[in-house]
mmCIF file of C-alpha atoms in Angstrom:
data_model
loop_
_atom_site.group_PDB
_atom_site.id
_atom_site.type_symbol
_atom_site.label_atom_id
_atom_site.label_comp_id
_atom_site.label_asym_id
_atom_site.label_seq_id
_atom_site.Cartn_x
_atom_site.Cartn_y
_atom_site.Cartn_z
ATOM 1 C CA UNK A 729 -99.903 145.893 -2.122
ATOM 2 C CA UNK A 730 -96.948 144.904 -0.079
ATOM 3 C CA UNK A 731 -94.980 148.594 1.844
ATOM 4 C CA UNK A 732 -92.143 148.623 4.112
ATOM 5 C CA UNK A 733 -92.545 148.238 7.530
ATOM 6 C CA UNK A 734 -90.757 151.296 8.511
ATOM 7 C CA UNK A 735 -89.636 153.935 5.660
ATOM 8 C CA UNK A 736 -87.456 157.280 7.387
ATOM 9 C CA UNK A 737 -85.767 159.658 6.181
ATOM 10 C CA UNK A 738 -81.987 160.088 7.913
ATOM 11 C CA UNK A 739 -78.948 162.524 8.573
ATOM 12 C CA UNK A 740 -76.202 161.122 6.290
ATOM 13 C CA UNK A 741 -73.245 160.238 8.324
ATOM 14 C CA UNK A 742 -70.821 160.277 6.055
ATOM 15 C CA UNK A 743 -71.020 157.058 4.536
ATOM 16 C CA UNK A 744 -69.992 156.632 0.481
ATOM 17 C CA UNK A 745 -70.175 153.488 -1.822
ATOM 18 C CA UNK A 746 -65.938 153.648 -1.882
ATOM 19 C CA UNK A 747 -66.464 153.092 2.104
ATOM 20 C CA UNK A 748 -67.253 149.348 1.088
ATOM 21 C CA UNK A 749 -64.519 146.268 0.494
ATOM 22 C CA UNK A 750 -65.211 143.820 -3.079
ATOM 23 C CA UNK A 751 -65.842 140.508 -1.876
ATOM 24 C CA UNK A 752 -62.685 138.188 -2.295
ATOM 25 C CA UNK A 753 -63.377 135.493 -4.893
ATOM 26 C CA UNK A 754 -64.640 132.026 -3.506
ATOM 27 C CA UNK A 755 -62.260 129.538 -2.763
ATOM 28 C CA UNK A 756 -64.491 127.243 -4.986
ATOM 29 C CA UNK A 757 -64.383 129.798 -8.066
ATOM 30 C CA UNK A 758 -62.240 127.603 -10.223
ATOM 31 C CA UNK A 759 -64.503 124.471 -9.879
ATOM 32 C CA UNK A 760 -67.451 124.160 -12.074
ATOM 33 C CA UNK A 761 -70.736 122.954 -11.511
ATOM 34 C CA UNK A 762 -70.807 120.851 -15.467
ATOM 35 C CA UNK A 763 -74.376 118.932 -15.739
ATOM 36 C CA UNK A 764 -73.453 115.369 -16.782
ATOM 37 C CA UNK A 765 -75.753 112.710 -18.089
ATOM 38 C CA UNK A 766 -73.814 110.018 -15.795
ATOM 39 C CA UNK A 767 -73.812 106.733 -16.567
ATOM 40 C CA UNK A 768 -77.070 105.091 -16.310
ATOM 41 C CA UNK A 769 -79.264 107.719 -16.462
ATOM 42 C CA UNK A 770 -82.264 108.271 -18.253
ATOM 43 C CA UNK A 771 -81.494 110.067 -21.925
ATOM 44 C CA UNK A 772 -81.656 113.738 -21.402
ATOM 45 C CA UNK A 773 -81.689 113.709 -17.671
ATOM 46 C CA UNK A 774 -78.823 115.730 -16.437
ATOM 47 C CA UNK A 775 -77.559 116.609 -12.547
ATOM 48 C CA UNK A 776 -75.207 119.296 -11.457
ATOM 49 C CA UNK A 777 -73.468 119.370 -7.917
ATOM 50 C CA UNK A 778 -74.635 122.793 -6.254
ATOM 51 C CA UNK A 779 -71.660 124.006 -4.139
ATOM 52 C CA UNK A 780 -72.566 125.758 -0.835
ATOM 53 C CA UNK A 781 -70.375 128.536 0.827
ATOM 54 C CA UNK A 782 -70.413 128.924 3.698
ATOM 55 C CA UNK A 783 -69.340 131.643 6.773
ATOM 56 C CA UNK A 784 -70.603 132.501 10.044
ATOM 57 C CA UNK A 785 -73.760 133.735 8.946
ATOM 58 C CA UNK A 786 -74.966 131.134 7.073
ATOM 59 C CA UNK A 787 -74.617 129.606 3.601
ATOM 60 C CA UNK A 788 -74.867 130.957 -0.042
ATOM 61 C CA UNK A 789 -75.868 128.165 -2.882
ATOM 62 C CA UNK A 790 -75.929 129.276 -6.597
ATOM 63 C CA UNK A 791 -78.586 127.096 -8.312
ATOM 64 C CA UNK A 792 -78.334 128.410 -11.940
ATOM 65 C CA UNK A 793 -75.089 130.154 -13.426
ATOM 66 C CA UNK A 794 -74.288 131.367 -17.125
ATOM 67 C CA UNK A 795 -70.886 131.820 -16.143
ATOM 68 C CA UNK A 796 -69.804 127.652 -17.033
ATOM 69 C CA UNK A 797 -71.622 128.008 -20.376
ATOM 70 C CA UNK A 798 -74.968 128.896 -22.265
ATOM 71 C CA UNK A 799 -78.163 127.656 -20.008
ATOM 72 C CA UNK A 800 -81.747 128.290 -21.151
ATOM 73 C CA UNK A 801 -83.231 131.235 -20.380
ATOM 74 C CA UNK A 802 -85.087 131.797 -16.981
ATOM 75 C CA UNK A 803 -88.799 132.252 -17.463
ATOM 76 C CA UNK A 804 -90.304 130.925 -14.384
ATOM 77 C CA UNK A 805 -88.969 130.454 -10.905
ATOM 78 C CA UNK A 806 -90.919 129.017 -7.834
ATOM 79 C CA UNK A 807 -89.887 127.683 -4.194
ATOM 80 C CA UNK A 808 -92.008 124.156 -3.213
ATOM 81 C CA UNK A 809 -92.367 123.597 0.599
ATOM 82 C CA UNK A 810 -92.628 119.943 1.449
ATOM 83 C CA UNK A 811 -93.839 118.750 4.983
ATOM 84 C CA UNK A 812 -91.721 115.807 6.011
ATOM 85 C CA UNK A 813 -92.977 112.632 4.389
ATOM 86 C CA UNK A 814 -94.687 114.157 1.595
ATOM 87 C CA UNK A 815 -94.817 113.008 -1.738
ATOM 88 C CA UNK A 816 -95.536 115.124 -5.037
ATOM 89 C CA UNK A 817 -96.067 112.447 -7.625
ATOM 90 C CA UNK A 818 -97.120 111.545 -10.260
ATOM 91 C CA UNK A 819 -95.944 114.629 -13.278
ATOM 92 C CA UNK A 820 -94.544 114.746 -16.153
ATOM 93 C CA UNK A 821 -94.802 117.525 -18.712
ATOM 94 C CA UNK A 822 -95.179 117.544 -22.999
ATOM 95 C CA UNK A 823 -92.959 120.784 -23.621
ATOM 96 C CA UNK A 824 -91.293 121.796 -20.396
ATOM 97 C CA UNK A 825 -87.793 121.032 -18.646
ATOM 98 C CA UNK A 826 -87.839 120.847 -15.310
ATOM 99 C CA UNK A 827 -84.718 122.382 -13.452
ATOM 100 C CA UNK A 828 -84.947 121.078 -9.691
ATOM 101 C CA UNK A 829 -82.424 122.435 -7.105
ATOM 102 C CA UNK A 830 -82.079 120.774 -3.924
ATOM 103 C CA UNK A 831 -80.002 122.631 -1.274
ATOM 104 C CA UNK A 832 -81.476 121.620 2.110
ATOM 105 C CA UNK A 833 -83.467 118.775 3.192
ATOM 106 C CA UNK A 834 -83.423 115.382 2.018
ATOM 107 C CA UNK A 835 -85.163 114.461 -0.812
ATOM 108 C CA UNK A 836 -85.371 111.286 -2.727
ATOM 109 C CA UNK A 837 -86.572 112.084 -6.599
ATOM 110 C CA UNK A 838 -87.848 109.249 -8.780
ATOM 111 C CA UNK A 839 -87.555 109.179 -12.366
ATOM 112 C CA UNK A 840 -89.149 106.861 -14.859
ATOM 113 C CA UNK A 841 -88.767 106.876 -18.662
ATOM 114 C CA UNK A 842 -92.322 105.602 -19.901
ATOM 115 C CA UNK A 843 -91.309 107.155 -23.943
ATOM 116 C CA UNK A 844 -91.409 104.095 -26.132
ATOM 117 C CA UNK A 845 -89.155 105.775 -28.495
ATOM 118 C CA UNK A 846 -86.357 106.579 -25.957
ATOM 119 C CA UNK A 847 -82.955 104.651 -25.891
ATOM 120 C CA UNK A 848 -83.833 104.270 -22.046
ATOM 121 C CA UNK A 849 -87.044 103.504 -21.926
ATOM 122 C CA UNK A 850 -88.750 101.584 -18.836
ATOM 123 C CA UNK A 851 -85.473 102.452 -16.681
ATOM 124 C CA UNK A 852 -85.883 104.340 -13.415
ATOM 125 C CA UNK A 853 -83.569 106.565 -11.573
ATOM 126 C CA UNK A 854 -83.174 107.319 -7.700
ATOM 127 C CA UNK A 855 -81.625 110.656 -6.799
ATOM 128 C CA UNK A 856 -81.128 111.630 -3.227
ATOM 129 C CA UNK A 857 -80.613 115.282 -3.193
ATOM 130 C CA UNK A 858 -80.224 118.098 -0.268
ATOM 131 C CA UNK A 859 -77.854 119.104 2.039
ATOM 132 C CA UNK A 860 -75.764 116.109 1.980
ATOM 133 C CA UNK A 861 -75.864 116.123 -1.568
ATOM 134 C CA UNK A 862 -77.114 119.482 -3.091
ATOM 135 C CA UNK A 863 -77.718 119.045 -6.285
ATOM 136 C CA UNK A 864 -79.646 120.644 -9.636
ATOM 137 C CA UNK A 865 -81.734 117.923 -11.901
ATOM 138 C CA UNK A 866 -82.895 118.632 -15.249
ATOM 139 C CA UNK A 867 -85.759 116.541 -16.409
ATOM 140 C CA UNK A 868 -86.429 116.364 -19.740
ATOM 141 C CA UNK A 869 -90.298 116.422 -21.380
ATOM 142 C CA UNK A 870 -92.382 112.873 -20.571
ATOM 143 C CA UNK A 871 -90.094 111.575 -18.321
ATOM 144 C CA UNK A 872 -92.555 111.140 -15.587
ATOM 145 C CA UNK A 873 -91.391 112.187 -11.951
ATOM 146 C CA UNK A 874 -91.725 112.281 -8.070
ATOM 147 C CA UNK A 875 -90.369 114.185 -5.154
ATOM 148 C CA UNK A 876 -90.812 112.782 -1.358
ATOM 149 C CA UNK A 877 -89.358 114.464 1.461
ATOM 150 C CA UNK A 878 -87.721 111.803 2.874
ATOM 151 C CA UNK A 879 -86.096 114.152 5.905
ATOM 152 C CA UNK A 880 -87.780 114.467 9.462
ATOM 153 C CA UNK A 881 -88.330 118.069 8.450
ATOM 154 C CA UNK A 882 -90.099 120.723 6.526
ATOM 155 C CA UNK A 883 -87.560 121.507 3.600
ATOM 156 C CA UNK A 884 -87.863 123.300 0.248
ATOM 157 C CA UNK A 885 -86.440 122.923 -3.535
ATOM 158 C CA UNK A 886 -86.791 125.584 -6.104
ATOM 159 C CA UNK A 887 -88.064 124.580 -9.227
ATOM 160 C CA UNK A 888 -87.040 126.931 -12.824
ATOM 161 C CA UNK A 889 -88.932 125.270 -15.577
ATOM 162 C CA UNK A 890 -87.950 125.850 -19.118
ATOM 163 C CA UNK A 891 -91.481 127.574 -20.004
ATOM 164 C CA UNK A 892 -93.354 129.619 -17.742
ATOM 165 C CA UNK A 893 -96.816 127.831 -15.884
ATOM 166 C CA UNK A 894 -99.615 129.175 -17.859
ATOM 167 C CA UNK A 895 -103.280 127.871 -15.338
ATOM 168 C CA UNK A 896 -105.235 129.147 -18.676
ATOM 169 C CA UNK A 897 -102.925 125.815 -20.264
ATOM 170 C CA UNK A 898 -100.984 124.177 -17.962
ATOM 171 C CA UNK A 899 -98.238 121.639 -19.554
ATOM 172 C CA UNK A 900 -98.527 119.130 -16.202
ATOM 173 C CA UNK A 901 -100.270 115.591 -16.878
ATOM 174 C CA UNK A 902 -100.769 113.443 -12.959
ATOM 175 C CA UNK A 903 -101.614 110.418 -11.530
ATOM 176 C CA UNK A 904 -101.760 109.567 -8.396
ATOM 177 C CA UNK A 905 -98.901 108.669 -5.889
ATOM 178 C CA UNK A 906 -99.632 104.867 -5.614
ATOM 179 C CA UNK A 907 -100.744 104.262 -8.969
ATOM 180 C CA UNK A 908 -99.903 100.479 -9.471
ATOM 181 C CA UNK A 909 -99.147 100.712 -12.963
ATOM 182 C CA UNK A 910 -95.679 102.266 -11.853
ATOM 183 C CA UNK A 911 -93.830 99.773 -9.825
ATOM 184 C CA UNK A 912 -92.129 102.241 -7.127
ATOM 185 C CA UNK A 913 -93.445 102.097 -3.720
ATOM 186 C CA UNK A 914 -92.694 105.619 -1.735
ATOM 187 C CA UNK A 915 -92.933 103.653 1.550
ATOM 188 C CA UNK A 916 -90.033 102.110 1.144
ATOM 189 C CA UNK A 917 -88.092 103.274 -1.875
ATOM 190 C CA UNK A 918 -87.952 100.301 -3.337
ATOM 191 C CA UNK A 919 -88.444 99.611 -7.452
ATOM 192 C CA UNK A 920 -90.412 96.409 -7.915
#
C-alpha cells in the first residue's frame, strides 16, 4: 500500500477556492488535433499531431481529447520506457486498436499490412514520432508493428489500447525483431 510521505494537519491561513485565477484559454484552443488517414497509409491507420504548451515550467501535451469529436472509450492506459536503441517488435493484435502517443524522444514506428484482404496489403509505413514531431497513431487489428528508440536517450510513449490487456488472454501475437520474413532491417531503417 502506497501513503504519503508526510500527512499534517495545519492552521488555515485564510486561503479560499475564489483566492485562485481560471486559466486563460490556450493560444492553440481553436486548432484541432483531426486524425487523418494521409495519403499512403495503411487502411485504418490514422495519426494525429499532439500539440505541446509550453511555459516556464515545462510543457503540457494532451494525448486523447473528446472535445474534437466522439473517440473510443478509454479502458486501458500504460507508459512504455524504451532504453535508447531498443526495439519492441514484432506485435500485432486480433481485436485491439492500438493508440500510441509520442511526445518526447525519437521514435521511428514501423507498420506493415500482412491482411490479404486489405486494400493495402504488403505496404509499409515509417513514422518518426517525438518531440520534433509529437504525434498519436492508431493502429488498427493485424496490422503488425514495431517501435525503436531511435534517440540517444531513454524516452517513453503511452500506449491506450481499445480493450483492456487481459494476461489470463492476452490479444498480442510476436515474432522476433529480425525475423527475415519481414523485409525491414532496424539497423538501418531501411525497407528491402
Amino acid at each position: 500500500m502506497i501513503h504519503p510521505a508526510k500527512s499534517v494537519v495545519v492552521t488555515s491561513r485564510g486561503l479560499a477556492l475564489a483566492d485562485f485565477e481560471t486559466d486563460a484559454p490556450f493560444p492553440h484552443a481553436a486548432a484541432k488535433s483531426e486524425a487523418i488517414a494521409a495519403e499512403g497509409t495503411i487502411e485504418g491507420v490514422t495519426v494525429s499531431s499532439l500539440i505541446p504548451h509550453s511555459d516556464a515550467r515545462g510543457s503540457l501535451c494532451e494525448l486523447l481529447t473528446t472535445r474534437d469529436g466522439r473517440i473510443e472509450p478509454i479502458v486501458h492506459v500504460y507508459q512504455v520506457t524504451a532504453l535508447s536503441g531498443s526495439i519492441r517488435a514484432w506485435v500485432y493484435h486480433h481485436w485491439q486498436h492500438d493508440r500510441l502517443a509520442f511526445a518526447n524522444g525519437h521514435f521511428r514506428i514501423v507498420l506493415y499490412d500482412i491482411r490479404s484482404n486489405s486494400p493495402t496489403f504488403n505496404l509499409f509505413n515509417v513514422f518518426h514520432l517525438g518531440c520534433e514531431q509529437p504525434g498519436l497513431l492508431r493502429i488498427p487489428p493485424l496490422v503488425i508493428h514495431a517501435v525503436q528508440n531511435i534517440g540517444n536517450t531513454t524516452a517513453t510513449f503511452v500506449n491506450m489500447p481499445t480493450k483492456a490487456y487481459d494476461p489470463a488472454d492476452p490479444d498480442k501475437c510476436r515474432l522476433p525483431e529480425r525475423d527475415p520474413r519481414i523485409p525491414f532491417s532496424p539497423d538501418s531503417g531501411e525497407i528491402s
